[in-house]
Short mmCIF file of C-alpha atoms in Angstrom, two decimals:
data_model
loop_
_atom_site.label_atom_id
_atom_site.label_comp_id
_atom_site.label_asym_id
_atom_site.label_seq_id
_atom_site.Cartn_x
_atom_site.Cartn_y
_atom_site.Cartn_z
CA MET I 1 336.55 174.91 282.91
CA SER I 2 333.07 173.62 283.00
CA ARG I 3 332.07 172.04 279.60
CA LEU I 4 328.72 171.69 277.98
CA THR I 5 327.80 168.09 277.13
CA LYS I 6 327.06 167.00 273.56
CA GLU I 7 323.42 166.97 274.22
CA GLN I 8 323.40 170.46 275.68
CA ILE I 9 325.30 171.85 272.74
CA LEU I 10 322.99 170.32 270.26
CA ALA I 11 319.91 171.32 272.09
CA GLN I 12 321.15 174.92 272.09
CA LEU I 13 322.16 174.98 268.46
CA LYS I 14 319.13 173.36 267.01
CA HIS I 15 317.56 175.69 264.33
CA GLY I 16 319.64 178.49 265.60
CA LEU I 17 321.88 181.20 264.18
CA ILE I 18 325.66 180.94 264.69
CA ALA I 19 327.43 184.12 264.42
CA SER I 20 330.86 184.00 262.93
CA CYS I 21 332.83 186.75 264.62
CA GLN I 22 335.85 186.90 262.27
CA PRO I 23 337.05 190.47 261.50
CA VAL I 24 338.91 191.36 258.42
CA ASP I 25 342.48 190.19 258.97
CA ASP I 26 344.69 193.06 260.16
CA GLY I 27 341.75 195.42 259.98
CA PRO I 28 340.90 197.96 262.77
CA MET I 29 338.53 195.46 264.48
CA ASP I 30 341.12 192.52 264.38
CA HIS I 31 341.80 192.53 268.26
CA PRO I 32 340.75 189.90 270.78
CA GLU I 33 338.87 192.45 272.92
CA ILE I 34 336.82 193.54 269.89
CA VAL I 35 336.04 190.03 268.79
CA ALA I 36 334.88 189.39 272.36
CA ALA I 37 332.64 192.42 272.16
CA MET I 38 331.28 191.29 268.74
CA ALA I 39 330.54 187.85 270.26
CA ALA I 40 328.77 189.29 273.38
CA ALA I 41 326.62 191.55 271.12
CA SER I 42 325.75 188.57 268.90
CA VAL I 43 324.58 186.58 271.79
CA ALA I 44 322.70 189.59 273.18
CA GLY I 45 320.86 189.69 269.85
CA GLY I 46 319.92 186.03 270.05
CA ALA I 47 322.73 183.98 268.46
CA ALA I 48 322.64 180.41 269.54
CA GLY I 49 326.30 180.04 269.06
CA LEU I 50 329.47 181.48 267.82
CA ARG I 51 332.31 180.56 265.29
CA ILE I 52 335.63 182.09 266.39
CA GLU I 53 339.01 181.97 264.63
CA GLY I 54 342.21 182.22 266.49
CA ILE I 55 343.40 180.96 269.86
CA GLU I 56 343.71 184.43 271.46
CA ASN I 57 340.27 185.42 270.12
CA LEU I 58 338.74 182.20 271.41
CA LYS I 59 340.24 182.75 274.87
CA ALA I 60 338.79 186.30 274.97
CA VAL I 61 335.28 185.20 273.82
CA ARG I 62 335.19 182.23 276.18
CA LYS I 63 335.49 184.52 279.13
CA VAL I 64 332.34 186.55 278.21
CA VAL I 65 329.88 184.04 276.81
CA ASP I 66 328.46 180.70 277.73
CA VAL I 67 326.91 179.63 274.43
CA PRO I 68 328.49 176.86 272.24
CA ILE I 69 331.69 178.07 270.38
CA VAL I 70 332.89 176.60 267.09
CA GLY I 71 336.68 177.12 267.14
CA ILE I 72 339.01 177.26 264.11
CA VAL I 73 342.53 178.30 263.33
CA LYS I 74 343.42 179.58 259.79
CA TYR I 75 346.69 179.50 257.80
CA ASP I 76 347.97 180.37 254.38
CA LEU I 77 350.21 177.33 253.70
CA ASP I 78 352.75 177.09 250.82
CA ASP I 79 352.24 173.37 250.23
CA SER I 80 348.51 173.01 250.60
CA PRO I 81 345.30 175.02 249.86
CA VAL I 82 343.77 173.90 253.15
CA ARG I 83 343.51 176.74 255.57
CA ILE I 84 341.16 175.69 258.40
CA SER I 85 342.67 173.78 261.39
CA PRO I 86 345.01 171.66 259.26
CA PHE I 87 347.30 170.47 262.04
CA LEU I 88 346.84 168.10 265.09
CA GLN I 89 348.28 170.84 267.41
CA ASP I 90 345.43 173.10 266.28
CA ILE I 91 342.93 170.50 267.62
CA ASP I 92 344.61 170.53 270.97
CA ASP I 93 345.03 174.31 271.10
CA LEU I 94 341.33 174.93 270.20
CA TYR I 95 340.15 172.42 272.77
CA ASN I 96 342.31 173.94 275.59
CA ALA I 97 341.17 177.58 274.67
CA GLY I 98 337.56 176.53 275.28
CA ALA I 99 336.12 175.41 271.90
CA ASP I 100 333.06 173.15 272.30
CA ILE I 101 333.09 172.23 268.61
CA ILE I 102 336.24 172.08 266.58
CA ALA I 103 335.89 172.73 262.86
CA PHE I 104 338.39 171.62 260.10
CA ASP I 105 338.64 171.69 256.34
CA GLY I 106 336.85 168.42 255.23
CA THR I 107 337.76 168.80 251.56
CA HIS I 108 339.58 166.16 249.52
CA ARG I 109 342.61 168.26 248.76
CA ILE I 110 346.36 167.94 249.60
CA ARG I 111 346.68 168.52 253.20
CA PRO I 112 349.32 168.28 256.03
CA THR I 113 347.18 165.96 258.19
CA GLU I 114 344.60 163.40 257.00
CA ILE I 115 340.97 164.04 257.95
CA ASP I 116 340.57 160.73 259.84
CA VAL I 117 343.63 161.59 262.01
CA LEU I 118 342.03 165.03 263.03
CA VAL I 119 338.64 163.42 263.72
CA LYS I 120 340.11 160.74 265.91
CA ARG I 121 342.00 163.42 268.00
CA ILE I 122 338.89 165.49 268.33
CA GLN I 123 336.96 162.41 269.51
CA GLU I 124 339.78 161.41 272.01
CA LEU I 125 339.53 164.89 273.67
CA GLY I 126 335.75 164.58 273.89
CA ALA I 127 334.91 167.61 271.85
CA MET I 128 332.54 167.70 269.07
CA SER I 129 333.66 167.93 265.50
CA MET I 130 332.60 169.82 262.37
CA ALA I 131 333.80 169.33 258.91
CA ASP I 132 333.82 172.23 256.45
CA CYS I 133 333.01 170.52 253.17
CA SER I 134 332.62 171.66 249.56
CA ASN I 135 330.52 168.85 248.17
CA PHE I 136 328.25 165.81 248.84
CA GLU I 137 330.94 163.20 248.64
CA GLU I 138 333.25 164.97 251.20
CA GLY I 139 330.27 165.45 253.55
CA MET I 140 329.31 161.77 253.40
CA TYR I 141 332.90 160.66 253.93
CA CYS I 142 333.14 162.86 257.05
CA GLN I 143 329.82 161.61 258.38
CA LYS I 144 331.06 158.02 258.19
CA LEU I 145 333.99 158.93 260.18
CA GLY I 146 331.58 160.10 262.91
CA VAL I 147 331.81 163.87 262.45
CA ASP I 148 329.08 165.58 264.42
CA LEU I 149 328.25 168.47 262.10
CA ILE I 150 328.72 168.70 258.36
CA GLY I 151 329.17 172.05 257.02
CA SER I 152 328.58 173.45 253.60
CA THR I 153 331.20 176.07 254.31
CA MET I 154 333.52 175.32 251.40
CA SER I 155 331.05 174.99 248.54
CA GLY I 156 331.96 177.38 245.88
CA TYR I 157 335.44 178.16 247.44
CA THR I 158 337.71 175.44 246.08
CA GLY I 159 338.10 176.58 242.50
CA GLY I 160 336.47 178.55 239.69
CA GLU I 161 334.16 181.54 240.23
CA THR I 162 332.30 181.78 243.58
CA PRO I 163 328.57 181.75 243.10
CA LYS I 164 326.45 184.48 244.45
CA ASP I 165 323.93 182.42 246.16
CA PRO I 166 324.41 179.76 248.84
CA ASP I 167 324.36 176.07 247.98
CA VAL I 168 320.90 175.10 249.43
CA GLN I 169 320.93 171.94 247.21
CA LEU I 170 323.96 170.61 249.09
CA VAL I 171 322.19 171.19 252.33
CA ARG I 172 319.06 169.31 251.01
CA ASP I 173 321.24 166.41 249.74
CA LEU I 174 323.24 166.03 252.92
CA VAL I 175 320.13 166.18 255.07
CA ALA I 176 318.42 163.70 252.90
CA ASN I 177 321.22 161.25 253.61
CA GLY I 178 321.26 161.53 257.40
CA CYS I 179 323.82 164.38 258.00
CA ARG I 180 323.34 166.91 260.69
CA VAL I 181 324.10 170.00 258.59
CA MET I 182 325.49 173.40 259.46
CA ALA I 183 324.59 175.57 256.55
CA GLU I 184 327.35 178.06 255.93
CA GLY I 185 328.61 180.14 252.98
CA ARG I 186 326.77 183.14 251.54
CA TYR I 187 323.79 183.06 253.82
CA ASN I 188 324.06 186.82 253.96
CA THR I 189 320.38 187.90 254.40
CA PRO I 190 317.75 186.96 257.07
CA GLU I 191 315.67 185.30 254.24
CA LEU I 192 318.56 183.02 253.12
CA ALA I 193 319.33 182.06 256.65
CA ALA I 194 315.65 181.10 257.20
CA LEU I 195 315.79 179.30 253.83
CA ALA I 196 318.58 177.04 255.19
CA ILE I 197 316.52 175.90 258.16
CA GLU I 198 313.44 175.39 255.92
CA ASN I 199 315.54 173.07 253.88
CA GLY I 200 316.57 171.01 256.82
CA ALA I 201 319.71 172.55 258.12
CA TYR I 202 320.36 171.87 261.78
CA ALA I 203 321.73 175.33 262.19
CA VAL I 204 323.06 178.21 259.99
CA THR I 205 326.17 180.16 260.27
CA VAL I 206 326.42 183.79 259.08
CA GLY I 207 329.61 185.84 259.05
CA SER I 208 330.40 188.79 256.90
CA ALA I 209 326.70 190.08 256.94
CA LEU I 210 326.92 190.29 260.63
CA THR I 211 330.46 191.12 261.76
CA ARG I 212 332.68 192.40 258.91
CA LEU I 213 331.81 196.02 258.90
CA GLU I 214 334.11 196.83 256.03
CA HIS I 215 332.19 194.31 253.80
CA ILE I 216 328.78 195.59 254.95
CA VAL I 217 329.61 199.20 254.33
CA SER I 218 331.06 198.35 250.88
CA TRP I 219 327.84 196.72 249.84
CA PHE I 220 325.96 199.90 250.62
CA VAL I 221 328.56 202.05 248.89
CA THR I 222 328.52 199.95 245.86
CA ALA I 223 324.75 200.01 245.58
CA ILE I 224 324.81 203.74 245.88
CA GLU I 225 327.43 204.12 243.20
CA ASN I 226 325.53 201.85 240.89
CA ARG I 227 322.45 204.03 241.25
CA LYS I 228 324.02 207.36 240.70
CA THR I 229 322.84 209.52 237.97
CA GLY I 230 324.74 212.07 235.95
CA ALA I 231 323.32 214.81 238.17
#
């Protein structure tokens, strides 16, 4: 498999849109061939890169696109709240399936494998790394480990009520301190995606608003229901 260099990946992703093609779990679109079609359609629409979950999905997508792919594996663990690429084996599997960038949970929570161990393995393989963080401290810790992209992915998702708006301030703070930031999490309109870039994000990832049809349709249905009159 011919792989892109780090310089090529960064050049392609700079100020670009990354389409997260992750269908609703066990939904009617949750099949590798459909995920691959979503990915190809996203690239046809101008996506600079893709975020793909699952080894079989990643293999299917890698066959049909040549843009950079952020690869992840998700779990629901009994002994840890960490869901994204928590094991060393995930790193190897994602790399072998064709991921250019391997993303992992970068939060300071109980976890099966320490962050520095995951980062070291990604670096040994020669892949790029991305840390899905929830706050400034986590982002700076991961940057010091040499992580290539710091994501705002987990902001608002580690406890309490999830905010409606994206955490643009976190993007600003990380950028101001030298991080290459992937804005992610609730950037669900074109205007918000553009706002991330305006505030210094290297790139921005959008998921549900592009590829989770069940969510998109429900937004329209809810809006209509809320506007119904008694007629």
